[in-house]
mmCIF file of C-alpha atoms in Angstrom:
data_model
loop_
_atom_site.group_PDB
_atom_site.id
_atom_site.type_symbol
_atom_site.label_atom_id
_atom_site.label_comp_id
_atom_site.label_asym_id
_atom_site.label_seq_id
_atom_site.Cartn_x
_atom_site.Cartn_y
_atom_site.Cartn_z
ATOM 1 C CA MET A 1 -0.006 -0.123 -0.013
ATOM 2 C CA PHE A 2 2.830 2.317 1.182
ATOM 3 C CA ASP A 3 6.339 2.860 -0.147
ATOM 4 C CA GLU A 4 8.605 0.786 1.641
ATOM 5 C CA PRO A 5 10.020 3.603 4.341
ATOM 6 C CA ILE A 6 6.779 4.522 5.302
ATOM 7 C CA GLU A 7 5.318 0.670 5.338
ATOM 8 C CA LYS A 8 8.859 -0.354 7.637
ATOM 9 C CA LEU A 9 7.998 2.525 9.849
ATOM 10 C CA VAL A 10 4.171 1.659 10.254
ATOM 11 C CA GLU A 11 5.492 -1.703 11.078
ATOM 12 C CA TYR A 12 7.665 -0.327 13.657
ATOM 13 C CA PHE A 13 4.935 1.506 15.424
ATOM 14 C CA ARG A 14 2.451 -1.320 15.257
ATOM 15 C CA GLN A 15 4.715 -3.483 17.700
ATOM 16 C CA LEU A 16 4.531 -0.909 20.353
ATOM 17 C CA PRO A 17 1.950 -2.474 23.423
ATOM 18 C CA GLY A 18 -1.584 -1.990 21.874
ATOM 19 C CA VAL A 19 -1.031 -0.006 18.667
ATOM 20 C CA GLY A 20 -2.985 -1.575 15.672
ATOM 21 C CA ALA A 21 -2.405 -1.259 12.040
ATOM 22 C CA LYS A 22 -4.857 2.075 12.018
ATOM 23 C CA THR A 23 -2.745 3.947 14.632
ATOM 24 C CA ALA A 24 0.583 3.035 13.541
ATOM 25 C CA GLN A 25 -0.307 4.455 10.345
ATOM 26 C CA ARG A 26 -1.654 7.454 12.188
ATOM 27 C CA TYR A 27 1.674 7.816 14.032
ATOM 28 C CA ALA A 28 3.526 7.297 10.620
ATOM 29 C CA PHE A 29 1.669 10.261 9.186
ATOM 30 C CA TYR A 30 2.328 12.290 12.101
ATOM 31 C CA ILE A 31 6.116 11.944 11.637
ATOM 32 C CA ILE A 32 6.178 12.234 8.090
ATOM 33 C CA GLU A 33 4.044 15.568 8.445
ATOM 34 C CA ASN A 34 6.507 17.264 11.154
ATOM 35 C CA SER A 35 9.809 18.460 10.658
ATOM 36 C CA ALA A 36 12.607 16.625 10.147
ATOM 37 C CA GLU A 37 14.264 18.308 13.332
ATOM 38 C CA LYS A 38 11.551 16.578 15.521
ATOM 39 C CA ALA A 39 11.780 13.219 13.819
ATOM 40 C CA ASN A 40 15.398 13.348 14.250
ATOM 41 C CA ASN A 41 15.086 14.348 17.820
ATOM 42 C CA PHE A 42 12.573 11.552 18.361
ATOM 43 C CA ALA A 43 14.968 9.103 16.638
ATOM 44 C CA ASN A 44 17.633 9.907 18.987
ATOM 45 C CA ALA A 45 15.862 10.107 21.936
ATOM 46 C CA ILE A 46 15.148 6.143 21.178
ATOM 47 C CA LYS A 47 18.378 5.566 20.811
ATOM 48 C CA GLU A 48 19.975 7.558 23.606
ATOM 49 C CA VAL A 49 17.506 5.464 26.077
ATOM 50 C CA LYS A 50 18.940 2.444 25.259
ATOM 51 C CA GLU A 51 22.378 3.677 25.390
ATOM 52 C CA LYS A 52 21.795 5.299 28.737
ATOM 53 C CA VAL A 53 19.643 3.379 30.754
ATOM 54 C CA LYS A 54 20.607 0.612 32.758
ATOM 55 C CA LEU A 55 19.263 -1.558 35.653
ATOM 56 C CA CYS A 56 20.323 0.056 39.121
ATOM 57 C CA SER A 57 22.790 -2.632 40.511
ATOM 58 C CA VAL A 58 20.660 -2.444 43.840
ATOM 59 C CA CYS A 59 17.120 -2.457 43.134
ATOM 60 C CA GLY A 60 16.965 -3.176 39.399
ATOM 61 C CA ASN A 61 14.803 0.179 38.517
ATOM 62 C CA TYR A 62 15.475 1.579 35.787
ATOM 63 C CA SER A 63 18.675 4.363 36.108
ATOM 64 C CA THR A 64 21.291 6.243 34.127
ATOM 65 C CA GLN A 65 23.439 5.802 37.352
ATOM 66 C CA ASP A 66 25.062 2.580 38.842
ATOM 67 C CA ILE A 67 23.052 3.098 41.630
ATOM 68 C CA CYS A 68 19.738 4.460 41.142
ATOM 69 C CA PRO A 69 18.592 8.178 42.866
ATOM 70 C CA ILE A 70 16.003 6.216 45.066
ATOM 71 C CA CYS A 71 18.599 3.711 46.492
ATOM 72 C CA GLN A 72 21.116 6.625 47.280
ATOM 73 C CA LYS A 73 19.229 8.826 48.805
ATOM 74 C CA ARG A 74 16.203 6.644 50.962
ATOM 75 C CA ASN A 75 15.730 4.521 53.915
ATOM 76 C CA ARG A 76 17.379 0.962 53.146
ATOM 77 C CA LYS A 77 15.833 -0.537 55.724
ATOM 78 C CA LEU A 78 12.302 -0.588 54.208
ATOM 79 C CA ILE A 79 11.837 -2.355 50.735
ATOM 80 C CA CYS A 80 8.852 -2.538 48.826
ATOM 81 C CA VAL A 81 8.899 -5.613 46.632
ATOM 82 C CA VAL A 82 7.276 -5.128 42.841
ATOM 83 C CA GLN A 83 7.165 -7.137 39.895
ATOM 84 C CA GLU A 84 8.167 -5.166 37.236
ATOM 85 C CA PRO A 85 10.112 -1.416 37.155
ATOM 86 C CA LYS A 86 7.026 -0.023 35.899
ATOM 87 C CA ASP A 87 5.317 -0.814 39.052
ATOM 88 C CA ILE A 88 7.728 1.553 40.973
ATOM 89 C CA VAL A 89 6.380 4.756 38.930
ATOM 90 C CA SER A 90 2.863 3.773 40.310
ATOM 91 C CA MET A 91 4.309 3.303 44.076
ATOM 92 C CA GLU A 92 6.153 6.535 43.627
ATOM 93 C CA LYS A 93 3.078 8.749 43.339
ATOM 94 C CA VAL A 94 2.322 7.459 46.978
ATOM 95 C CA LYS A 95 4.872 10.531 48.091
ATOM 96 C CA SER A 96 4.432 9.372 51.795
ATOM 97 C CA PHE A 97 6.901 5.952 51.230
ATOM 98 C CA ASP A 98 10.330 6.793 51.995
ATOM 99 C CA GLY A 99 11.851 3.103 51.636
ATOM 100 C CA VAL A 100 13.891 1.798 48.478
ATOM 101 C CA TYR A 101 12.174 -0.821 45.930
ATOM 102 C CA HIS A 102 13.380 -4.012 45.018
ATOM 103 C CA VAL A 103 12.458 -5.310 41.718
ATOM 104 C CA LEU A 104 11.701 -9.350 41.202
ATOM 105 C CA PHE A 105 11.314 -9.295 37.195
ATOM 106 C CA GLY A 106 8.517 -11.626 37.388
ATOM 107 C CA THR A 107 6.672 -14.164 39.795
ATOM 108 C CA ILE A 108 6.677 -17.813 40.447
ATOM 109 C CA SER A 109 4.564 -19.471 38.141
ATOM 110 C CA PRO A 110 4.734 -23.257 37.984
ATOM 111 C CA LEU A 111 2.675 -23.094 34.708
ATOM 112 C CA GLU A 112 4.863 -21.058 32.916
ATOM 113 C CA ASN A 113 8.111 -22.448 34.269
ATOM 114 C CA ARG A 114 9.341 -20.117 36.276
ATOM 115 C CA GLY A 115 10.620 -21.272 39.934
ATOM 116 C CA PRO A 116 12.062 -19.093 42.722
ATOM 117 C CA ASN A 117 15.662 -19.184 41.016
ATOM 118 C CA ASP A 118 14.292 -17.307 37.894
ATOM 119 C CA ILE A 119 13.491 -14.004 39.705
ATOM 120 C CA LYS A 120 15.394 -12.012 41.819
ATOM 121 C CA ILE A 121 14.846 -13.658 45.099
ATOM 122 C CA LYS A 122 18.455 -14.226 45.833
ATOM 123 C CA GLU A 123 19.185 -10.452 45.374
ATOM 124 C CA LEU A 124 16.596 -9.467 47.903
ATOM 125 C CA LEU A 125 18.251 -11.822 50.683
ATOM 126 C CA SER A 126 21.721 -10.445 50.201
ATOM 127 C CA ARG A 127 20.458 -6.946 50.714
ATOM 128 C CA ILE A 128 18.407 -8.173 53.562
ATOM 129 C CA GLU A 129 21.474 -9.163 55.268
ATOM 130 C CA ASN A 130 24.000 -6.336 54.088
ATOM 131 C CA ASP A 131 21.296 -3.590 54.924
ATOM 132 C CA LYS A 132 19.747 -4.748 58.017
ATOM 133 C CA VAL A 133 16.435 -4.490 56.409
ATOM 134 C CA GLU A 134 13.465 -4.138 59.133
ATOM 135 C CA GLU A 135 10.587 -4.587 56.965
ATOM 136 C CA VAL A 136 9.389 -5.781 53.692
ATOM 137 C CA ILE A 137 6.368 -4.790 51.877
ATOM 138 C CA MET A 138 5.127 -7.208 49.247
ATOM 139 C CA ALA A 139 3.795 -5.059 46.415
ATOM 140 C CA THR A 140 3.485 -8.203 43.844
ATOM 141 C CA ASN A 141 0.203 -8.108 42.136
ATOM 142 C CA PRO A 142 -3.299 -9.022 43.463
ATOM 143 C CA ASP A 143 -3.591 -12.464 41.597
ATOM 144 C CA VAL A 144 -2.703 -15.922 42.066
ATOM 145 C CA GLU A 145 0.790 -15.644 40.702
ATOM 146 C CA GLY A 146 1.324 -12.544 42.871
ATOM 147 C CA ASP A 147 -0.014 -13.925 45.870
ATOM 148 C CA ALA A 148 1.887 -16.928 45.864
ATOM 149 C CA THR A 149 5.237 -15.347 45.137
ATOM 150 C CA ALA A 150 4.235 -12.986 48.131
ATOM 151 C CA MET A 151 3.736 -16.165 50.267
ATOM 152 C CA TYR A 152 6.807 -17.670 49.423
ATOM 153 C CA ILE A 153 9.164 -14.956 49.962
ATOM 154 C CA SER A 154 7.294 -14.396 53.369
ATOM 155 C CA LYS A 155 8.030 -17.848 54.337
ATOM 156 C CA LEU A 156 11.896 -17.339 53.543
ATOM 157 C CA LEU A 157 12.169 -13.742 55.450
ATOM 158 C CA LYS A 158 10.239 -14.612 58.522
ATOM 159 C CA PRO A 159 12.745 -17.284 59.966
ATOM 160 C CA LEU A 160 15.422 -13.981 59.560
ATOM 161 C CA GLY A 161 13.197 -11.715 61.759
ATOM 162 C CA VAL A 162 12.051 -9.450 59.182
ATOM 163 C CA LYS A 163 8.812 -7.850 59.279
ATOM 164 C CA VAL A 164 6.953 -8.888 55.920
ATOM 165 C CA THR A 165 3.558 -7.214 54.859
ATOM 166 C CA ARG A 166 1.545 -7.124 51.810
ATOM 167 C CA LEU A 167 -0.383 -4.334 50.418
ATOM 168 C CA ALA A 168 -3.848 -4.457 51.762
ATOM 169 C CA GLN A 169 -6.822 -5.706 49.064
ATOM 170 C CA GLY A 170 -10.185 -4.331 48.863
ATOM 171 C CA ILE A 171 -12.329 -2.042 47.101
ATOM 172 C CA SER A 172 -10.987 0.742 45.117
ATOM 173 C CA MET A 173 -11.481 4.027 45.998
ATOM 174 C CA GLY A 174 -14.069 5.877 44.265
ATOM 175 C CA SER A 175 -15.576 2.524 42.787
ATOM 176 C CA ASP A 176 -19.130 1.305 43.504
ATOM 177 C CA ILE A 177 -19.533 -1.503 46.163
ATOM 178 C CA GLU A 178 -22.502 -2.701 43.415
ATOM 179 C CA PHE A 179 -19.623 -3.310 40.814
ATOM 180 C CA ALA A 180 -17.091 -4.752 42.973
ATOM 181 C CA ASP A 181 -16.620 -8.813 42.223
ATOM 182 C CA VAL A 182 -17.208 -11.149 44.887
ATOM 183 C CA VAL A 183 -13.313 -11.821 45.306
ATOM 184 C CA THR A 184 -12.408 -8.556 46.012
ATOM 185 C CA LEU A 185 -15.618 -7.835 48.388
ATOM 186 C CA GLU A 186 -14.463 -11.063 50.517
ATOM 187 C CA LYS A 187 -11.037 -9.881 50.701
ATOM 188 C CA ALA A 188 -12.420 -6.314 51.989
ATOM 189 C CA LEU A 189 -14.316 -7.845 54.564
ATOM 190 C CA GLU A 190 -11.436 -10.152 55.714
ATOM 191 C CA GLN A 191 -9.351 -6.819 56.005
ATOM 192 C CA ARG A 192 -11.744 -4.973 57.247
ATOM 193 C CA GLN A 193 -10.705 -2.236 59.782
ATOM 194 C CA GLU A 194 -12.031 -0.713 63.023
ATOM 195 C CA ILE A 195 -12.929 3.008 62.237
ATOM 196 C CA MET B 1 9.867 10.819 38.145
ATOM 197 C CA PHE B 2 12.202 9.328 35.498
ATOM 198 C CA ASP B 3 15.641 9.737 34.657
ATOM 199 C CA GLU B 4 16.041 12.386 31.825
ATOM 200 C CA PRO B 5 16.397 10.164 28.634
ATOM 201 C CA ILE B 6 13.288 8.235 29.756
ATOM 202 C CA GLU B 7 11.721 11.175 30.361
ATOM 203 C CA LYS B 8 12.465 12.796 27.099
ATOM 204 C CA LEU B 9 11.409 9.791 25.202
ATOM 205 C CA VAL B 10 7.876 9.774 26.985
ATOM 206 C CA GLU B 11 7.718 13.570 26.149
ATOM 207 C CA TYR B 12 8.551 12.521 22.415
ATOM 208 C CA PHE B 13 5.658 9.535 22.335
ATOM 209 C CA ARG B 14 3.389 11.870 23.949
ATOM 210 C CA GLN B 15 3.453 14.149 21.071
ATOM 211 C CA LEU B 16 1.911 11.353 18.724
ATOM 212 C CA PRO B 17 -1.723 11.522 17.866
ATOM 213 C CA GLY B 18 -3.894 10.758 20.630
ATOM 214 C CA VAL B 19 -1.340 9.504 23.253
ATOM 215 C CA GLY B 20 -1.536 10.732 26.862
ATOM 216 C CA ALA B 21 1.132 10.155 29.551
ATOM 217 C CA LYS B 22 0.472 6.731 30.534
ATOM 218 C CA THR B 23 0.383 5.516 26.960
ATOM 219 C CA ALA B 24 3.361 7.200 26.404
ATOM 220 C CA GLN B 25 4.953 5.684 29.404
ATOM 221 C CA ARG B 26 4.389 2.192 28.147
ATOM 222 C CA TYR B 27 5.865 3.096 24.593
ATOM 223 C CA ALA B 28 9.079 4.138 26.255
ATOM 224 C CA PHE B 29 9.125 1.346 28.571
ATOM 225 C CA TYR B 30 8.698 -0.819 25.750
ATOM 226 C CA ILE B 31 11.742 0.208 23.881
ATOM 227 C CA ILE B 32 13.754 0.108 27.299
ATOM 228 C CA GLU B 33 12.725 -3.558 27.675
ATOM 229 C CA ASN B 34 13.402 -4.721 24.014
ATOM 230 C CA SER B 35 16.820 -5.200 22.394
ATOM 231 C CA ALA B 36 19.049 -2.249 21.550
ATOM 232 C CA GLU B 37 18.939 -3.309 17.838
ATOM 233 C CA LYS B 38 15.111 -3.256 17.539
ATOM 234 C CA ALA B 39 15.351 0.252 19.212
ATOM 235 C CA ASN B 40 18.075 1.064 16.803
ATOM 236 C CA ASN B 41 16.043 -0.124 13.623
ATOM 237 C CA PHE B 42 12.750 1.816 14.972
ATOM 238 C CA ALA B 43 14.840 5.023 15.077
ATOM 239 C CA ASN B 44 16.490 4.598 11.936
ATOM 240 C CA ALA B 45 13.207 3.965 10.076
ATOM 241 C CA ILE B 46 11.968 7.395 11.410
ATOM 242 C CA LYS B 47 14.935 8.942 10.033
ATOM 243 C CA GLU B 48 14.536 7.272 6.883
ATOM 244 C CA VAL B 49 11.448 8.440 6.529
ATOM 245 C CA LYS B 50 12.045 11.757 6.697
ATOM 246 C CA GLU B 51 15.025 11.366 4.338
ATOM 247 C CA LYS B 52 13.219 9.686 1.574
ATOM 248 C CA VAL B 53 9.488 10.222 1.562
ATOM 249 C CA LYS B 54 8.785 13.444 -0.575
ATOM 250 C CA LEU B 55 5.699 14.645 -2.063
ATOM 251 C CA CYS B 56 4.504 13.440 -5.755
ATOM 252 C CA SER B 57 5.069 16.310 -7.788
ATOM 253 C CA VAL B 58 1.958 15.597 -9.440
ATOM 254 C CA CYS B 59 -0.656 14.529 -7.303
ATOM 255 C CA GLY B 60 0.959 15.421 -3.654
ATOM 256 C CA ASN B 61 0.582 12.011 -2.277
ATOM 257 C CA TYR B 62 3.650 10.562 -0.197
ATOM 258 C CA SER B 63 6.164 8.993 -2.337
ATOM 259 C CA THR B 64 9.921 7.952 -2.462
ATOM 260 C CA GLN B 65 9.935 8.892 -6.254
ATOM 261 C CA ASP B 66 9.364 12.548 -8.081
ATOM 262 C CA ILE B 67 6.164 10.868 -9.510
ATOM 263 C CA CYS B 68 4.296 8.505 -7.253
ATOM 264 C CA PRO B 69 3.570 4.873 -8.565
ATOM 265 C CA ILE B 70 -0.059 5.829 -8.685
ATOM 266 C CA CYS B 71 0.237 8.874 -11.030
ATOM 267 C CA GLN B 72 3.085 6.500 -12.994
ATOM 268 C CA LYS B 73 0.814 4.010 -14.062
ATOM 269 C CA ARG B 74 -3.384 4.794 -13.819
ATOM 270 C CA ASN B 75 -5.753 6.575 -15.909
ATOM 271 C CA ARG B 76 -4.700 10.450 -15.640
ATOM 272 C CA LYS B 77 -8.282 11.541 -17.241
ATOM 273 C CA LEU B 78 -10.073 10.455 -13.767
ATOM 274 C CA ILE B 79 -8.992 12.669 -10.958
ATOM 275 C CA CYS B 80 -10.277 11.757 -7.170
ATOM 276 C CA VAL B 81 -9.763 15.140 -5.339
ATOM 277 C CA VAL B 82 -8.880 14.438 -1.520
ATOM 278 C CA GLN B 83 -7.824 16.917 1.324
ATOM 279 C CA GLU B 84 -4.942 14.805 2.811
ATOM 280 C CA PRO B 85 -2.570 12.265 1.548
ATOM 281 C CA LYS B 86 -4.028 9.917 4.145
ATOM 282 C CA ASP B 87 -7.541 10.050 2.542
ATOM 283 C CA ILE B 88 -5.719 8.203 -0.513
ATOM 284 C CA VAL B 89 -4.935 5.315 1.845
ATOM 285 C CA SER B 90 -8.502 4.919 2.374
ATOM 286 C CA MET B 91 -9.635 5.517 -0.968
ATOM 287 C CA GLU B 92 -7.103 3.068 -2.522
ATOM 288 C CA LYS B 93 -8.986 0.085 -0.410
ATOM 289 C CA VAL B 94 -11.629 0.765 -2.959
ATOM 290 C CA LYS B 95 -9.991 -1.770 -5.654
ATOM 291 C CA SER B 96 -12.253 -0.986 -8.317
ATOM 292 C CA PHE B 97 -11.067 2.900 -8.657
ATOM 293 C CA ASP B 98 -8.172 3.292 -11.511
ATOM 294 C CA GLY B 99 -7.866 6.882 -11.881
ATOM 295 C CA VAL B 100 -5.154 9.272 -9.952
ATOM 296 C CA TYR B 101 -5.370 11.438 -7.136
ATOM 297 C CA HIS B 102 -5.043 15.297 -6.459
ATOM 298 C CA VAL B 103 -4.380 16.589 -2.589
ATOM 299 C CA LEU B 104 -5.681 19.777 -1.550
ATOM 300 C CA PHE B 105 -3.839 19.828 1.524
ATOM 301 C CA GLY B 106 -7.089 21.439 3.571
ATOM 302 C CA THR B 107 -10.200 22.883 2.535
ATOM 303 C CA ILE B 108 -11.363 26.466 2.227
ATOM 304 C CA SER B 109 -12.249 27.904 5.340
ATOM 305 C CA PRO B 110 -12.774 31.359 5.966
ATOM 306 C CA LEU B 111 -13.193 31.134 9.714
ATOM 307 C CA GLU B 112 -9.670 29.746 9.694
ATOM 308 C CA ASN B 113 -8.273 32.293 7.283
ATOM 309 C CA ARG B 114 -7.805 29.979 4.366
ATOM 310 C CA GLY B 115 -8.800 30.806 0.815
ATOM 311 C CA PRO B 116 -8.600 29.089 -2.247
ATOM 312 C CA ASN B 117 -5.115 30.259 -2.686
ATOM 313 C CA ASP B 118 -3.858 28.427 0.446
ATOM 314 C CA ILE B 119 -4.714 25.206 -0.846
ATOM 315 C CA LYS B 120 -3.856 23.200 -4.436
ATOM 316 C CA ILE B 121 -6.590 24.161 -6.695
ATOM 317 C CA LYS B 122 -4.062 26.309 -9.203
ATOM 318 C CA GLU B 123 -2.410 22.772 -9.247
ATOM 319 C CA LEU B 124 -5.589 20.617 -10.079
ATOM 320 C CA LEU B 125 -6.652 23.558 -12.778
ATOM 321 C CA SER B 126 -3.422 22.695 -14.602
ATOM 322 C CA ARG B 127 -3.478 19.163 -14.184
ATOM 323 C CA ILE B 128 -7.131 19.105 -15.889
ATOM 324 C CA GLU B 129 -5.994 21.247 -19.038
ATOM 325 C CA ASN B 130 -2.258 19.317 -19.362
ATOM 326 C CA ASP B 131 -4.018 15.995 -18.676
ATOM 327 C CA LYS B 132 -7.089 16.456 -20.810
ATOM 328 C CA VAL B 133 -9.085 15.384 -17.850
ATOM 329 C CA GLU B 134 -12.760 14.183 -18.225
ATOM 330 C CA GLU B 135 -14.035 13.805 -14.396
ATOM 331 C CA VAL B 136 -13.322 14.901 -11.218
ATOM 332 C CA ILE B 137 -14.622 12.915 -8.048
ATOM 333 C CA MET B 138 -14.793 15.633 -5.194
ATOM 334 C CA ALA B 139 -14.014 13.091 -1.988
ATOM 335 C CA THR B 140 -13.242 16.052 0.394
ATOM 336 C CA ASN B 141 -14.935 15.326 3.855
ATOM 337 C CA PRO B 142 -18.818 15.256 4.045
ATOM 338 C CA ASP B 143 -18.530 18.386 6.701
ATOM 339 C CA VAL B 144 -19.286 22.278 5.895
ATOM 340 C CA GLU B 145 -15.836 23.001 4.669
ATOM 341 C CA GLY B 146 -15.391 19.852 2.769
ATOM 342 C CA ASP B 147 -18.916 20.429 1.201
ATOM 343 C CA ALA B 148 -17.827 24.294 0.182
ATOM 344 C CA THR B 149 -14.821 23.569 -1.221
ATOM 345 C CA ALA B 150 -16.183 20.833 -3.191
ATOM 346 C CA MET B 151 -18.610 23.326 -4.692
ATOM 347 C CA TYR B 152 -16.211 26.157 -5.284
ATOM 348 C CA ILE B 153 -14.203 23.843 -7.095
ATOM 349 C CA SER B 154 -17.043 22.457 -9.026
ATOM 350 C CA LYS B 155 -18.103 25.750 -9.899
ATOM 351 C CA LEU B 156 -14.145 26.651 -11.324
ATOM 352 C CA LEU B 157 -14.276 23.238 -13.281
ATOM 353 C CA LYS B 158 -17.807 22.942 -14.938
ATOM 354 C CA PRO B 159 -16.940 26.077 -17.713
ATOM 355 C CA LEU B 160 -13.908 24.138 -18.753
ATOM 356 C CA GLY B 161 -16.182 21.211 -19.656
ATOM 357 C CA VAL B 162 -15.269 18.790 -16.850
ATOM 358 C CA LYS B 163 -17.748 16.480 -15.286
ATOM 359 C CA VAL B 164 -17.493 16.827 -11.460
ATOM 360 C CA THR B 165 -19.317 14.584 -9.364
ATOM 361 C CA ARG B 166 -19.243 14.244 -5.454
ATOM 362 C CA LEU B 167 -19.171 11.013 -3.140
ATOM 363 C CA ALA B 168 -22.639 9.732 -2.272
ATOM 364 C CA GLN B 169 -23.680 10.593 1.051
ATOM 365 C CA GLY B 170 -25.907 8.296 2.914
ATOM 366 C CA ILE B 171 -26.112 5.817 5.738
ATOM 367 C CA SER B 172 -22.772 3.592 6.219
ATOM 368 C CA MET B 173 -22.821 0.333 5.537
ATOM 369 C CA GLY B 174 -23.761 -1.989 8.515
ATOM 370 C CA SER B 175 -25.248 0.631 10.344
ATOM 371 C CA ASP B 176 -28.415 1.290 11.834
ATOM 372 C CA ILE B 177 -30.999 3.222 10.611
ATOM 373 C CA GLU B 178 -32.289 4.019 13.988
ATOM 374 C CA PHE B 179 -29.091 5.558 15.372
ATOM 375 C CA ALA B 180 -28.300 7.139 12.077
ATOM 376 C CA ASP B 181 -28.447 10.962 12.702
ATOM 377 C CA VAL B 182 -30.895 13.609 11.049
ATOM 378 C CA VAL B 183 -28.711 15.290 8.431
ATOM 379 C CA THR B 184 -27.465 11.993 7.402
ATOM 380 C CA LEU B 185 -30.861 10.583 6.558
ATOM 381 C CA GLU B 186 -31.883 13.529 4.998
ATOM 382 C CA LYS B 187 -28.789 13.002 2.659
ATOM 383 C CA ALA B 188 -29.569 9.339 2.088
ATOM 384 C CA LEU B 189 -33.480 10.040 1.130
ATOM 385 C CA GLU B 190 -32.317 13.036 -1.334
ATOM 386 C CA GLN B 191 -29.735 10.990 -2.945
ATOM 387 C CA ARG B 192 -32.142 7.783 -2.809
ATOM 388 C CA GLN B 193 -31.652 5.212 -5.997
ATOM 389 C CA GLU B 194 -34.022 3.550 -7.801
ATOM 390 C CA ILE B 195 -33.649 -0.430 -7.262
#
């Protein structure tokens, strides 16, 4: 349909998550219709990210430095364990958290053949020893695999005298009880708070 | 929130049409999580498109050649007039059309201070003379500006002995009459066909 360079660009845009043929085409036309300078800057930004962004050697977050700013500045005795670096973005919106993170890069999943050695549990254990960690907050996703991973790690850590907690599960703020699913309501009931 | 190279890439993704902060972030993470090779190819595809893709000197379509394949091969006596190059993509899905295109790059719009000299009408007139065009199909959008532009061009062309037609307006295939708007139904009634 298009000339080859356009076709190729559309194909690359299509590989972005959630992008279909029509959207990819719209993006490609945006590039064509804008200045060469803008397109060059865009292309360079893509290359630069791949060159400069590495994983923080402590927590696994994306960082341009060997140790990310969060690990450098904050309370290392409180670790929030997440599945992926992007979960840190969401957690960081909670301004009151002053601890650090640990990225597992996945969950334990027997179905997908991922055991405890395939995610960064060993690294978590050595941090707990080195930094005299007092509390580990499990912020894996509230699904079967996330729950199982949280339980597994909790069982490993408790003998070490570390307090292990899990993000509360319940109904989302601003949502309707009418539309809440049964499992969520069950959790909300179990974890009910005195007021 | 992010390190500077990530922040910059998110910003560029945000400038794509219809992309918000969350989506831009997802795209940027996709780049980070994929291979450097893929990212480089993506970046190069963006640059290549800007280097190689120009406007066809005849019709104004995007093309890597001075004269696009459509203008080179097809019936030049039948011209379909569109507002933007992307409209050609949609029209080309109608396999039965064997004519060529003419891109106006906009519409006449007194409200936005765009007169007949601000879009490619002069170029259309000279094509009609040079190629002995027999029919011009106005495929501008079915809205006030598109209609006005079609009427204006039609009045210019008729004295030259050129047949000028307009895409039929009516209810879309597969839609419900129940949900069709009044203006569309009015047009469908006006342009009703004997069966």
